[in-house]
PDB file of C-alpha atoms in Angstrom:
ATOM      1  CA  MET S   1      -7.118  -9.395 -16.491  1.00 52.00           C
ATOM      2  CA  ASP S   2      -8.952  -6.114 -16.146  1.00 83.00           C
ATOM      3  CA  ALA S   3      -7.459  -2.636 -15.802  1.00 86.00           C
ATOM      4  CA  ALA S   4      -8.186  -2.416 -12.051  1.00 85.00           C
ATOM      5  CA  LEU S   5      -6.110  -5.537 -11.381  1.00 87.00           C
ATOM      6  CA  ASP S   6      -3.310  -4.247 -13.606  1.00 90.00           C
ATOM      7  CA  THR S   7      -3.285  -1.021 -11.636  1.00 92.00           C
ATOM      8  CA  ALA S   8      -3.297  -2.788  -8.255  1.00 90.00           C
ATOM      9  CA  PHE S   9      -0.471  -5.156  -9.178  1.00 90.00           C
ATOM     10  CA  ALA S  10       1.560  -2.294 -10.664  1.00 93.00           C
ATOM     11  CA  ALA S  11       1.131  -0.324  -7.432  1.00 94.00           C
ATOM     12  CA  LEU S  12       2.221  -3.329  -5.347  1.00 92.00           C
ATOM     13  CA  ALA S  13       5.313  -3.886  -7.497  1.00 93.00           C
ATOM     14  CA  ASP S  14       7.193  -1.009  -5.875  1.00 95.00           C
ATOM     15  CA  PRO S  15       8.918  -1.629  -2.497  1.00 94.00           C
ATOM     16  CA  THR S  16       8.306   1.931  -1.290  1.00 96.00           C
ATOM     17  CA  ARG S  17       4.580   1.575  -1.890  1.00 96.00           C
ATOM     18  CA  ARG S  18       4.529  -1.799  -0.113  1.00 93.00           C
ATOM     19  CA  ALA S  19       6.320  -0.174   2.833  1.00 95.00           C
ATOM     20  CA  ILE S  20       3.711   2.600   2.898  1.00 96.00           C
ATOM     21  CA  LEU S  21       0.919   0.012   2.937  1.00 93.00           C
ATOM     22  CA  ALA S  22       2.616  -1.771   5.844  1.00 91.00           C
ATOM     23  CA  MET S  23       2.707   1.489   7.782  1.00 94.00           C
ATOM     24  CA  LEU S  24      -0.964   2.123   7.069  1.00 94.00           C
ATOM     25  CA  LEU S  25      -1.906  -1.339   8.347  1.00 89.00           C
ATOM     26  CA  GLU S  26      -1.274   0.045  11.828  1.00 88.00           C
ATOM     27  CA  ASP S  27      -3.393   3.195  11.586  1.00 93.00           C
ATOM     28  CA  ASP S  28      -4.319   6.182   9.434  1.00 95.00           C
ATOM     29  CA  MET S  29      -1.377   8.535   8.992  1.00 96.00           C
ATOM     30  CA  ALA S  30      -0.778  12.116   7.926  1.00 97.00           C
ATOM     31  CA  VAL S  31       1.154  12.431   4.664  1.00 96.00           C
ATOM     32  CA  THR S  32       4.098  14.027   6.481  1.00 95.00           C
ATOM     33  CA  ASP S  33       4.245  11.065   8.886  1.00 96.00           C
ATOM     34  CA  VAL S  34       4.155   8.637   5.951  1.00 97.00           C
ATOM     35  CA  ALA S  35       7.087  10.484   4.389  1.00 96.00           C
ATOM     36  CA  ALA S  36       9.206  10.691   7.565  1.00 96.00           C
ATOM     37  CA  PRO S  37      10.989   7.287   7.386  1.00 95.00           C
ATOM     38  CA  PHE S  38      11.930   7.615   3.707  1.00 96.00           C
ATOM     39  CA  ALA S  39      15.026   9.274   2.313  1.00 95.00           C
ATOM     40  CA  MET S  40      13.112  11.021  -0.455  1.00 95.00           C
ATOM     41  CA  SER S  41      11.261  14.262  -0.973  1.00 95.00           C
ATOM     42  CA  LEU S  42       7.679  14.858   0.058  1.00 94.00           C
ATOM     43  CA  ALA S  43       6.898  15.272  -3.651  1.00 95.00           C
ATOM     44  CA  ALA S  44       8.247  11.766  -4.356  1.00 97.00           C
ATOM     45  CA  ILE S  45       6.156  10.302  -1.515  1.00 97.00           C
ATOM     46  CA  SER S  46       3.118  12.157  -2.867  1.00 96.00           C
ATOM     47  CA  LYS S  47       3.635  10.477  -6.234  1.00 97.00           C
ATOM     48  CA  HIS S  48       3.702   7.079  -4.526  1.00 97.00           C
ATOM     49  CA  LEU S  49       0.529   7.970  -2.617  1.00 98.00           C
ATOM     50  CA  ASN S  50      -1.137   9.001  -5.879  1.00 97.00           C
ATOM     51  CA  VAL S  51      -0.342   5.593  -7.387  1.00 97.00           C
ATOM     52  CA  LEU S  52      -1.751   3.807  -4.318  1.00 97.00           C
ATOM     53  CA  ALA S  53      -4.879   5.999  -4.349  1.00 96.00           C
ATOM     54  CA  ASP S  54      -5.378   5.525  -8.097  1.00 95.00           C
ATOM     55  CA  ALA S  55      -5.210   1.774  -7.516  1.00 94.00           C
ATOM     56  CA  GLY S  56      -7.837   2.075  -4.757  1.00 94.00           C
ATOM     57  CA  LEU S  57      -5.432   0.699  -2.150  1.00 95.00           C
ATOM     58  CA  ILE S  58      -5.620   3.831  -0.008  1.00 96.00           C
ATOM     59  CA  THR S  59      -7.853   6.842   0.379  1.00 97.00           C
ATOM     60  CA  ARG S  60      -6.838  10.334   1.390  1.00 96.00           C
ATOM     61  CA  GLU S  61      -8.920  12.766   3.391  1.00 96.00           C
ATOM     62  CA  LYS S  62      -8.211  16.372   4.236  1.00 95.00           C
ATOM     63  CA  ARG S  63      -8.836  17.160   7.901  1.00 94.00           C
ATOM     64  CA  GLY S  64      -8.159  20.820   8.507  1.00 95.00           C
ATOM     65  CA  ARG S  65      -4.781  21.530   6.928  1.00 95.00           C
ATOM     66  CA  VAL S  66      -3.591  17.915   7.158  1.00 95.00           C
ATOM     67  CA  ILE S  67      -4.109  15.192   4.565  1.00 96.00           C
ATOM     68  CA  TRP S  68      -4.594  11.767   6.125  1.00 97.00           C
ATOM     69  CA  CYS S  69      -4.021   8.443   4.376  1.00 97.00           C
ATOM     70  CA  LYS S  70      -6.062   5.336   5.127  1.00 96.00           C
ATOM     71  CA  LEU S  71      -5.571   1.769   3.942  1.00 94.00           C
ATOM     72  CA  GLU S  72      -8.558   0.313   2.097  1.00 91.00           C
ATOM     73  CA  PRO S  73      -8.358  -3.328   3.260  1.00 79.00           C
ATOM     74  CA  ASP S  74     -10.985  -4.641   0.846  1.00 83.00           C
ATOM     75  CA  SER S  75      -9.097  -3.229  -2.114  1.00 84.00           C
ATOM     76  CA  LEU S  76      -7.034  -6.405  -2.479  1.00 81.00           C
ATOM     77  CA  ARG S  77     -10.115  -8.614  -2.753  1.00 82.00           C
ATOM     78  CA  ALA S  78     -10.151  -8.652  -6.584  1.00 80.00           C
ATOM     79  CA  ALA S  79      -6.454  -9.562  -6.710  1.00 80.00           C
ATOM     80  CA  SER S  80      -7.044 -12.306  -4.166  1.00 79.00           C
ATOM     81  CA  VAL S  81      -9.951 -13.734  -6.171  1.00 78.00           C
ATOM     82  CA  TRP S  82      -7.854 -13.632  -9.348  1.00 78.00           C
ATOM     83  CA  MET S  83      -4.964 -15.474  -7.657  1.00 77.00           C
ATOM     84  CA  GLN S  84      -7.335 -18.084  -6.234  1.00 76.00           C
ATOM     85  CA  GLY S  85      -8.169 -19.016  -9.827  1.00 75.00           C
ATOM     86  CA  PHE S  86      -4.778 -20.717  -9.990  1.00 72.00           C
ATOM     87  CA  GLY S  87      -5.827 -23.030  -7.176  1.00 69.00           C
ATOM     88  CA  GLN S  88      -2.732 -22.549  -5.079  1.00 62.00           C
ATOM     89  CA  PHE S  89      -3.467 -19.222  -3.431  1.00 58.00           C
ATOM     90  CA  GLU S  90      -5.565 -18.633  -0.360  1.00 62.00           C
ATOM     91  CA  PRO S  91      -7.721 -15.532   0.105  1.00 63.00           C
ATOM     92  CA  VAL S  92      -5.720 -12.486   1.187  1.00 66.00           C
ATOM     93  CA  ASN S  93      -5.105 -12.710   4.901  1.00 71.00           C
ATOM     94  CA  LEU S  94      -4.325  -9.193   6.109  1.00 70.00           C
ATOM     95  CA  GLU S  95      -2.268 -10.486   9.042  1.00 74.00           C
ATOM     96  CA  ALA S  96      -0.124 -12.562   6.687  1.00 76.00           C
ATOM     97  CA  PHE S  97       0.092  -9.602   4.323  1.00 75.00           C
ATOM     98  CA  GLU S  98       1.248  -7.433   7.226  1.00 75.00           C
ATOM     99  CA  ARG S  99       3.982  -9.967   8.082  1.00 78.00           C
ATOM    100  CA  PHE S 100       5.058 -10.003   4.434  1.00 77.00           C
ATOM    101  CA  LEU S 101       5.227  -6.213   4.337  1.00 75.00           C
ATOM    102  CA  GLU S 102       7.200  -6.114   7.594  1.00 75.00           C
ATOM    103  CA  THR S 103       9.711  -8.475   5.992  1.00 78.00           C
ATOM    104  CA  GLU S 104       9.887  -6.134   3.011  1.00 72.00           C
ATOM    105  CA  LEU S 105      10.586  -3.239   5.388  1.00 67.00           C
ATOM    106  CA  SER S 106      13.679  -4.961   6.729  1.00 70.00           C
ATOM    107  CA  ASP S 107      15.316  -4.101   3.392  1.00 62.00           C
ATOM    108  CA  PRO S 108      15.019  -0.319   2.992  1.00 59.00           C
ATOM    109  CA  PRO S 109      13.647   0.823  -0.377  1.00 58.00           C
ATOM    110  CA  PRO S 110      16.116   2.375  -2.805  1.00 60.00           C
ATOM    111  CA  GLU S 111      16.437   6.136  -2.736  1.00 62.00           C
ATOM    112  CA  GLU S 112      14.933   8.084  -5.608  1.00 55.00           C
TER     113      GLU S 112
END
């Protein structure tokens, strides 16, 4: 497995990061809005966003004084192709992924 896949799977391993991705499925969000539902500091959320950005799962863009986060939906393509090699996985369906993430959100992530 290559380093990009390692990075993507490592980013997806954390429930807080999966919850952030679920939020970004709906629309782009300002960093402060991403942080609002979590019982952790803005610095801790920023670290999670850095991991997601480093994995290519999100991008961030500064608009004025606000930093916006955007989901990169094609970023899971390599992971999907890798999983398909096992013959029992279908291509990533973003609607199914959204349902999975919503299920994950029903259990709040642990506080840091």
